[in-house]
GROMACS .gro file of C-alpha atoms in nm:
model
  348
    1MET     CA    1   1.007  -3.004   0.093
    2THR     CA    2   0.963  -2.895  -0.268
    3TYR     CA    3   0.888  -2.529  -0.349
    4ASN     CA    4   0.747  -2.434  -0.689
    5LEU     CA    5   0.844  -2.076  -0.762
    6THR     CA    6   0.589  -1.853  -0.934
    7SER     CA    7   0.658  -1.505  -0.801
    8GLY     CA    8   0.997  -1.503  -0.634
    9ALA     CA    9   1.255  -1.599  -0.378
   10VAL     CA   10   1.494  -1.366  -0.194
   11GLY     CA   11   1.854  -1.406  -0.311
   12GLY     CA   12   1.995  -1.145  -0.074
   13PHE     CA   13   1.950  -0.790   0.047
   14LYS     CA   14   2.143  -0.467   0.102
   15LYS     CA   15   2.069  -0.189   0.349
   16ILE     CA   16   2.056   0.161   0.201
   17ALA     CA   17   2.083   0.456   0.439
   18GLY     CA   18   1.804   0.710   0.399
   19GLN     CA   19   1.747   1.066   0.515
   20GLY     CA   20   1.626   1.116   0.869
   21GLY     CA   21   1.695   0.755   0.960
   22ASN     CA   22   1.448   0.623   0.699
   23ASP     CA   23   1.667   0.332   0.587
   24ARG     CA   24   1.562   0.113   0.294
   25TYR     CA   25   1.644  -0.244   0.195
   26ARG     CA   26   1.718  -0.343  -0.164
   27LEU     CA   27   1.649  -0.709  -0.242
   28ASN     CA   28   1.775  -0.949  -0.503
   29ILE     CA   29   1.472  -1.160  -0.596
   30SER     CA   30   1.450  -1.457  -0.830
   31ASP     CA   31   1.189  -1.690  -0.975
   32GLY     CA   32   1.452  -1.955  -1.054
   33ILE     CA   33   1.480  -1.837  -1.415
   34HIS     CA   34   1.540  -1.463  -1.387
   35SER     CA   35   1.678  -1.254  -1.102
   36HIS     CA   36   1.610  -0.888  -1.035
   37THR     CA   37   1.838  -0.673  -0.817
   38PHE     CA   38   1.626  -0.357  -0.805
   39ALA     CA   39   1.349  -0.466  -0.572
   40MET     CA   40   1.292  -0.229  -0.280
   41LEU     CA   41   1.125  -0.335   0.042
   42ALA     CA   42   0.853  -0.093   0.156
   43THR     CA   43   0.955   0.083   0.476
   44GLN     CA   44   0.664  -0.065   0.671
   45LEU     CA   45   0.821  -0.407   0.606
   46ASN     CA   46   1.175  -0.311   0.717
   47HIS     CA   47   1.127  -0.481   1.054
   48MET     CA   48   1.112  -0.823   0.886
   49ILE     CA   49   1.489  -0.822   0.819
   50PRO     CA   50   1.633  -0.738   1.165
   51GLU     CA   51   1.369  -0.965   1.320
   52GLY     CA   52   1.495  -1.252   1.103
   53LYS     CA   53   1.159  -1.312   0.935
   54LEU     CA   54   1.299  -1.230   0.589
   55ASP     CA   55   1.642  -1.379   0.520
   56THR     CA   56   1.857  -1.486   0.226
   57ASN     CA   57   1.703  -1.770   0.019
   58ALA     CA   58   1.362  -1.719   0.181
   59ILE     CA   59   1.062  -1.815  -0.034
   60ILE     CA   60   0.807  -1.532  -0.044
   61ARG     CA   61   0.467  -1.467  -0.196
   62VAL     CA   62   0.435  -1.110  -0.323
   63ASP     CA   63   0.084  -0.992  -0.238
   64LYS     CA   64   0.114  -0.632  -0.352
   65ILE     CA   65   0.378  -0.465  -0.566
   66VAL     CA   66   0.444  -0.137  -0.748
   67SER     CA   67   0.646  -0.145  -1.070
   68ASN     CA   68   0.812   0.172  -1.199
   69SER     CA   69   1.062   0.271  -1.464
   70VAL     CA   70   1.332   0.491  -1.306
   71SER     CA   71   1.631   0.609  -1.513
   72GLU     CA   72   1.576   0.325  -1.763
   73ARG     CA   73   1.569   0.069  -1.480
   74ARG     CA   74   1.270  -0.132  -1.369
   75VAL     CA   75   1.229  -0.076  -0.994
   76LEU     CA   76   0.991  -0.296  -0.795
   77ILE     CA   77   0.849  -0.185  -0.460
   78LEU     CA   78   0.729  -0.477  -0.247
   79LEU     CA   79   0.436  -0.339  -0.046
   80GLU     CA   80   0.296  -0.661   0.100
   81LEU     CA   81   0.445  -1.009   0.114
   82SER     CA   82   0.404  -1.340   0.293
   83ILE     CA   83   0.685  -1.573   0.402
   84ILE     CA   84   0.631  -1.921   0.255
   85ALA     CA   85   0.960  -2.066   0.387
   86LYS     CA   86   1.255  -1.929   0.584
   87GLY     CA   87   1.588  -1.911   0.405
   88THR     CA   88   1.744  -2.132   0.671
   89ASP     CA   89   1.500  -2.407   0.570
   90VAL     CA   90   1.563  -2.368   0.198
   91ALA     CA   91   1.943  -2.334   0.240
   92ASN     CA   92   2.037  -2.306  -0.129
   93LYS     CA   93   1.961  -2.092  -0.430
   94ILE     CA   94   1.693  -2.237  -0.655
   95GLY     CA   95   1.781  -2.279  -1.023
   96ASN     CA   96   2.040  -2.078  -1.216
   97PRO     CA   97   1.867  -1.746  -1.274
   98VAL     CA   98   2.004  -1.483  -1.509
   99GLN     CA   99   1.966  -1.108  -1.462
  100TRP     CA  100   1.624  -0.986  -1.579
  101THR     CA  101   1.612  -0.723  -1.853
  102GLU     CA  102   1.341  -0.605  -2.091
  103GLN     CA  103   1.519  -0.805  -2.363
  104THR     CA  104   1.531  -1.133  -2.166
  105ALA     CA  105   1.166  -1.091  -2.073
  106SER     CA  106   1.070  -1.043  -2.438
  107LEU     CA  107   1.278  -1.347  -2.536
  108SER     CA  108   1.105  -1.565  -2.275
  109ASN     CA  109   0.764  -1.450  -2.394
  110ASN     CA  110   0.853  -1.533  -2.757
  111ILE     CA  111   0.981  -1.881  -2.667
  112GLY     CA  112   0.676  -1.970  -2.461
  113THR     CA  113   0.596  -2.070  -2.104
  114PRO     CA  114   0.924  -2.129  -1.916
  115THR     CA  115   0.998  -2.439  -1.713
  116ARG     CA  116   1.031  -2.330  -1.352
  117PRO     CA  117   1.285  -2.501  -1.126
  118THR     CA  118   1.191  -2.656  -0.793
  119THR     CA  119   1.401  -2.722  -0.487
  120ASN     CA  120   1.426  -3.096  -0.554
  121GLY     CA  121   1.598  -3.046  -0.889
  122THR     CA  122   1.296  -3.137  -1.103
  123SER     CA  123   1.109  -2.899  -1.325
  124ASN     CA  124   0.757  -2.770  -1.304
  125THR     CA  125   0.596  -2.640  -1.619
  126ARG     CA  126   0.318  -2.402  -1.532
  127PRO     CA  127   0.206  -2.057  -1.639
  128ALA     CA  128   0.364  -1.767  -1.458
  129SER     CA  129   0.134  -1.616  -1.199
  130THR     CA  130  -0.098  -1.354  -1.339
  131LEU     CA  131  -0.103  -1.025  -1.148
  132THR     CA  132  -0.413  -0.811  -1.154
  133THR     CA  133  -0.337  -0.463  -1.283
  134SER     CA  134  -0.520  -0.219  -1.060
  135TYR     CA  135  -0.357   0.108  -1.150
  136GLY     CA  136  -0.152   0.238  -1.439
  137GLY     CA  137   0.040   0.565  -1.425
  138GLY     CA  138   0.105   0.646  -1.787
  139GLY     CA  139   0.328   0.388  -1.951
  140ASN     CA  140   0.593   0.366  -1.684
  141SER     CA  141   0.402   0.285  -1.367
  142ALA     CA  142   0.164   0.011  -1.258
  143PHE     CA  143   0.000  -0.092  -0.934
  144TYR     CA  144  -0.026  -0.468  -0.899
  145GLY     CA  145  -0.171  -0.693  -0.631
  146LYS     CA  146  -0.497  -0.760  -0.453
  147SER     CA  147  -0.789  -0.572  -0.596
  148SER     CA  148  -0.886  -0.465  -0.243
  149GLY     CA  149  -0.560  -0.269  -0.219
  150ALA     CA  150  -0.668  -0.024  -0.488
  151PRO     CA  151  -1.031   0.062  -0.423
  152LYS     CA  152  -1.247   0.221  -0.686
  153SER     CA  153  -1.336   0.586  -0.648
  154THR     CA  154  -1.669   0.728  -0.758
  155CYS     CA  155  -1.668   1.106  -0.752
  156ILE     CA  156  -1.919   1.349  -0.891
  157GLY     CA  157  -1.779   1.684  -0.997
  158GLU     CA  158  -1.519   1.666  -1.272
  159MET     CA  159  -1.594   1.291  -1.255
  160HIS     CA  160  -1.318   1.053  -1.151
  161THR     CA  161  -1.411   0.686  -1.166
  162GLY     CA  162  -1.063   0.528  -1.179
  163PRO     CA  163  -0.876   0.334  -0.910
  164VAL     CA  164  -0.687   0.503  -0.627
  165VAL     CA  165  -0.385   0.408  -0.411
  166PRO     CA  166  -0.407   0.391  -0.030
  167ILE     CA  167  -0.213   0.664   0.151
  168ARG     CA  168  -0.006   0.407   0.342
  169ASP     CA  169   0.139   0.279   0.011
  170LEU     CA  170   0.262   0.616  -0.119
  171ASN     CA  171   0.635   0.642  -0.188
  172PRO     CA  172   0.862   0.832  -0.433
  173TYR     CA  173   0.836   0.549  -0.685
  174ASN     CA  174   0.459   0.560  -0.730
  175SER     CA  175   0.384   0.932  -0.724
  176ARG     CA  176   0.207   0.912  -1.062
  177CYS     CA  177  -0.114   0.789  -0.910
  178ALA     CA  178  -0.436   0.912  -0.751
  179ILE     CA  179  -0.539   0.913  -0.386
  180ARG     CA  180  -0.885   0.966  -0.241
  181ALA     CA  181  -0.885   1.130   0.101
  182ARG     CA  182  -1.063   1.361   0.343
  183VAL     CA  183  -0.913   1.697   0.444
  184THR     CA  184  -0.881   1.692   0.824
  185ASN     CA  185  -0.681   2.012   0.873
  186LYS     CA  186  -0.590   2.321   0.671
  187SER     CA  187  -0.331   2.577   0.780
  188ASP     CA  188  -0.338   2.949   0.720
  189VAL     CA  189  -0.139   3.088   0.429
  190ARG     CA  190   0.218   3.164   0.540
  191THR     CA  191   0.465   3.385   0.357
  192TRP     CA  192   0.843   3.402   0.347
  193SER     CA  193   1.105   3.639   0.213
  194ASN     CA  194   1.475   3.568   0.172
  195ALA     CA  195   1.765   3.631  -0.065
  196ARG     CA  196   1.612   3.399  -0.324
  197GLY     CA  197   1.281   3.583  -0.331
  198ASP     CA  198   0.934   3.586  -0.178
  199GLY     CA  199   0.680   3.309  -0.157
  200LYS     CA  200   0.377   3.168   0.017
  201LEU     CA  201   0.250   2.824   0.116
  202PHE     CA  202  -0.018   2.633   0.302
  203ASN     CA  203  -0.057   2.278   0.432
  204ILE     CA  204  -0.343   2.031   0.445
  205ASP     CA  205  -0.358   1.701   0.632
  206ILE     CA  206  -0.549   1.434   0.440
  207LEU     CA  207  -0.676   1.099   0.562
  208ASP     CA  208  -0.812   0.773   0.421
  209ASP     CA  209  -0.882   0.438   0.585
  210SER     CA  210  -0.514   0.336   0.556
  211GLY     CA  211  -0.332   0.638   0.699
  212GLU     CA  212  -0.272   1.013   0.709
  213ILE     CA  213  -0.027   1.233   0.521
  214ARG     CA  214   0.053   1.605   0.480
  215MET     CA  215   0.037   1.794   0.151
  216THR     CA  216   0.188   2.139   0.087
  217GLY     CA  217   0.096   2.390  -0.181
  218PHE     CA  218   0.328   2.672  -0.287
  219ASN     CA  219   0.269   3.003  -0.463
  220ASN     CA  220   0.040   2.931  -0.763
  221SER     CA  221  -0.112   2.634  -0.580
  222VAL     CA  222  -0.211   2.869  -0.297
  223ASP     CA  223  -0.401   3.090  -0.542
  224GLN     CA  224  -0.560   2.791  -0.713
  225PHE     CA  225  -0.662   2.565  -0.426
  226PHE     CA  226  -0.656   2.738  -0.086
  227ASP     CA  227  -1.003   2.891  -0.106
  228THR     CA  228  -1.165   2.583  -0.260
  229LEU     CA  229  -1.039   2.313  -0.021
  230GLU     CA  230  -1.270   2.258   0.276
  231ILE     CA  231  -1.200   2.075   0.600
  232GLY     CA  232  -1.413   1.760   0.617
  233ALA     CA  233  -1.459   1.733   0.239
  234VAL     CA  234  -1.331   1.438   0.034
  235TYR     CA  235  -1.127   1.484  -0.284
  236VAL     CA  236  -0.928   1.286  -0.537
  237PHE     CA  237  -0.571   1.420  -0.561
  238LYS     CA  238  -0.363   1.364  -0.876
  239ASN     CA  239  -0.022   1.478  -1.011
  240PHE     CA  240   0.149   1.546  -0.678
  241GLN     CA  241   0.510   1.494  -0.576
  242VAL     CA  242   0.624   1.254  -0.301
  243LYS     CA  243   0.928   1.333  -0.086
  244ASN     CA  244   1.071   1.236   0.252
  245ALA     CA  245   0.884   1.394   0.543
  246ASN     CA  246   1.068   1.667   0.734
  247PRO     CA  247   1.010   1.590   1.103
  248ALA     CA  248   1.102   1.948   1.196
  249PHE     CA  249   0.780   2.073   1.034
  250ASN     CA  250   0.569   1.759   0.995
  251ARG     CA  251   0.468   1.546   1.294
  252LEU     CA  252   0.240   1.303   1.113
  253PRO     CA  253   0.358   0.939   1.131
  254HIS     CA  254   0.393   0.887   0.753
  255ASP     CA  255   0.749   0.849   0.617
  256TYR     CA  256   0.666   1.082   0.328
  257GLU     CA  257   0.484   1.405   0.253
  258LEU     CA  258   0.331   1.548  -0.065
  259SER     CA  259   0.377   1.866  -0.265
  260MET     CA  260   0.127   2.004  -0.512
  261GLY     CA  261   0.275   1.991  -0.863
  262ASN     CA  262   0.235   2.239  -1.146
  263ASP     CA  263  -0.032   2.021  -1.310
  264MET     CA  264  -0.200   1.926  -0.983
  265GLN     CA  265  -0.560   1.808  -1.005
  266ILE     CA  266  -0.802   1.808  -0.710
  267ILE     CA  267  -1.143   1.662  -0.788
  268PRO     CA  268  -1.429   1.695  -0.535
  269CYS     CA  269  -1.611   1.376  -0.429
  270LEU     CA  270  -1.976   1.457  -0.365
  271VAL     CA  271  -2.102   1.100  -0.317
  272ASP     CA  272  -1.977   0.768  -0.181
  273THR     CA  273  -1.756   0.918   0.093
  274SER     CA  274  -1.881   0.717   0.393
  275SER     CA  275  -1.582   0.479   0.376
  276ILE     CA  276  -1.337   0.765   0.436
  277PRO     CA  277  -1.294   0.827   0.812
  278THR     CA  278  -1.326   1.177   0.955
  279ALA     CA  279  -1.047   1.128   1.210
  280THR     CA  280  -0.805   0.865   1.334
  281TYR     CA  281  -0.669   0.820   1.685
  282ASN     CA  282  -0.386   0.627   1.847
  283PHE     CA  283  -0.458   0.658   2.217
  284VAL     CA  284  -0.166   0.632   2.459
  285ASP     CA  285  -0.183   0.584   2.836
  286ILE     CA  286  -0.068   0.890   3.029
  287ALA     CA  287   0.188   0.672   3.208
  288LYS     CA  288   0.361   0.605   2.873
  289ILE     CA  289   0.388   0.967   2.760
  290GLU     CA  290   0.724   1.013   2.934
  291ASP     CA  291   0.870   0.738   2.713
  292LEU     CA  292   0.784   0.923   2.391
  293LEU     CA  293   1.018   1.150   2.199
  294LYS     CA  294   0.992   1.525   2.251
  295ASP     CA  295   0.746   1.704   2.018
  296ASN     CA  296   0.565   1.381   1.922
  297LEU     CA  297   0.193   1.418   1.865
  298VAL     CA  298  -0.012   1.198   2.095
  299ASP     CA  299  -0.379   1.113   2.153
  300VAL     CA  300  -0.495   1.080   2.514
  301ILE     CA  301  -0.834   0.984   2.653
  302GLY     CA  302  -0.902   1.064   3.017
  303ILE     CA  303  -1.105   1.247   3.279
  304CYS     CA  304  -1.062   1.614   3.362
  305LYS     CA  305  -0.956   1.612   3.728
  306GLN     CA  306  -0.894   1.983   3.763
  307ARG     CA  307  -0.892   2.303   3.562
  308GLY     CA  308  -0.681   2.608   3.629
  309GLU     CA  309  -0.779   2.971   3.632
  310VAL     CA  310  -0.800   3.172   3.312
  311VAL     CA  311  -0.472   3.359   3.271
  312THR     CA  312  -0.386   3.635   3.024
  313PHE     CA  313  -0.025   3.671   2.911
  314THR     CA  314   0.182   3.849   2.646
  315SER     CA  315   0.409   3.656   2.409
  316ARG     CA  316   0.761   3.757   2.315
  317ALA     CA  317   0.621   3.895   1.990
  318GLY     CA  318   0.397   4.128   2.188
  319LYS     CA  319   0.069   3.946   2.122
  320GLU     CA  320  -0.178   3.893   2.404
  321PHE     CA  321  -0.317   3.543   2.470
  322THR     CA  322  -0.550   3.377   2.717
  323LYS     CA  323  -0.495   3.024   2.850
  324ARG     CA  324  -0.629   2.776   3.104
  325ASP     CA  325  -0.434   2.465   3.215
  326ILE     CA  326  -0.618   2.132   3.222
  327PHE     CA  327  -0.526   1.832   3.444
  328LEU     CA  328  -0.618   1.486   3.307
  329VAL     CA  329  -0.608   1.141   3.467
  330ASP     CA  330  -0.669   0.800   3.309
  331LYS     CA  331  -0.678   0.428   3.388
  332SER     CA  332  -0.298   0.415   3.424
  333ASN     CA  333  -0.337   0.618   3.748
  334ARG     CA  334  -0.117   0.899   3.621
  335GLU     CA  335  -0.190   1.269   3.586
  336VAL     CA  336  -0.077   1.512   3.320
  337LYS     CA  337  -0.110   1.888   3.286
  338ILE     CA  338  -0.213   2.007   2.942
  339LYS     CA  339  -0.134   2.358   2.832
  340PRO     CA  340  -0.395   2.434   2.565
  341THR     CA  341  -0.210   2.546   2.251
  342HIS     CA  342  -0.255   2.313   1.953
  343PHE     CA  343  -0.494   2.035   2.041
  344ILE     CA  344  -0.859   1.939   2.017
  345PHE     CA  345  -1.090   1.831   2.299
  346ILE     CA  346  -1.361   1.582   2.210
  347CYS     CA  347  -1.612   1.522   2.488
  348LEU     CA  348  -1.778   1.179   2.496
   0.00000   0.00000   0.00000
């Protein structure tokens, strides 16, 4: 079979160990003319390599990509891709690609449309595929791919009408972007004091139709935003920082979490918010709870079989609390006792 390359083939990959077990894969991709060794696979696609779906010499179609300039290197983040052909079917490298640089790209553009190799040794002269630019972060960042992946935001307030990035696609390489999300939870202001000084912080959990992520504000951000952010309201968030999530303090399923930057912008959305969900659930059968890791957050739907008596107790810190244990059962024919601390009951 003949494959005409327009967007890339996989020339190989390398596993890069990440913090907290969040490993990454760096790919060597090629269009038969140029190769690029700084293409990172999005973490949600990691499973494709150990499962054998993505292998060396595989032909892929890149459906969504983020391009960033990092330390004078062009880094590509592959967010969505489709396998056109397995590497075992292709067997060999296509063409004789040279390493891509800004200079070689400019040279190719000056010469004209390149002749793209095919797997049968012939050439195929055709324009390179045109990617739709959906988001630009200054001069060094761009969001490419399907237009549906970067929905438009219409917000009345300080007026933001530009495109936004889905929460599921956030990573440290595309932090110069905007997200549009609903605040689902806001913590109290907490303070700390140590040898390095005093400080304060608060957290918010924000949600869009692609996922949920936590954002933390420190010191000046507390003074600026804590009183204005409302649970249930929708905002556009700009100029934040993206870092690896700390599972010791953050139990949301996203690989990353956000910090409010010094030039953080939060713009209220007063219209067109119906597409942003108010909550998201991932219900688990009670019988499967014992297979989950300790301290994981879980959603359960069931019937209250029994409720305990109201009990008053004193904590180790000397504070007095009142509690009542709840016993739930579900269709898996298992029962669980819930100690009401940090959860929400929704009655249907």
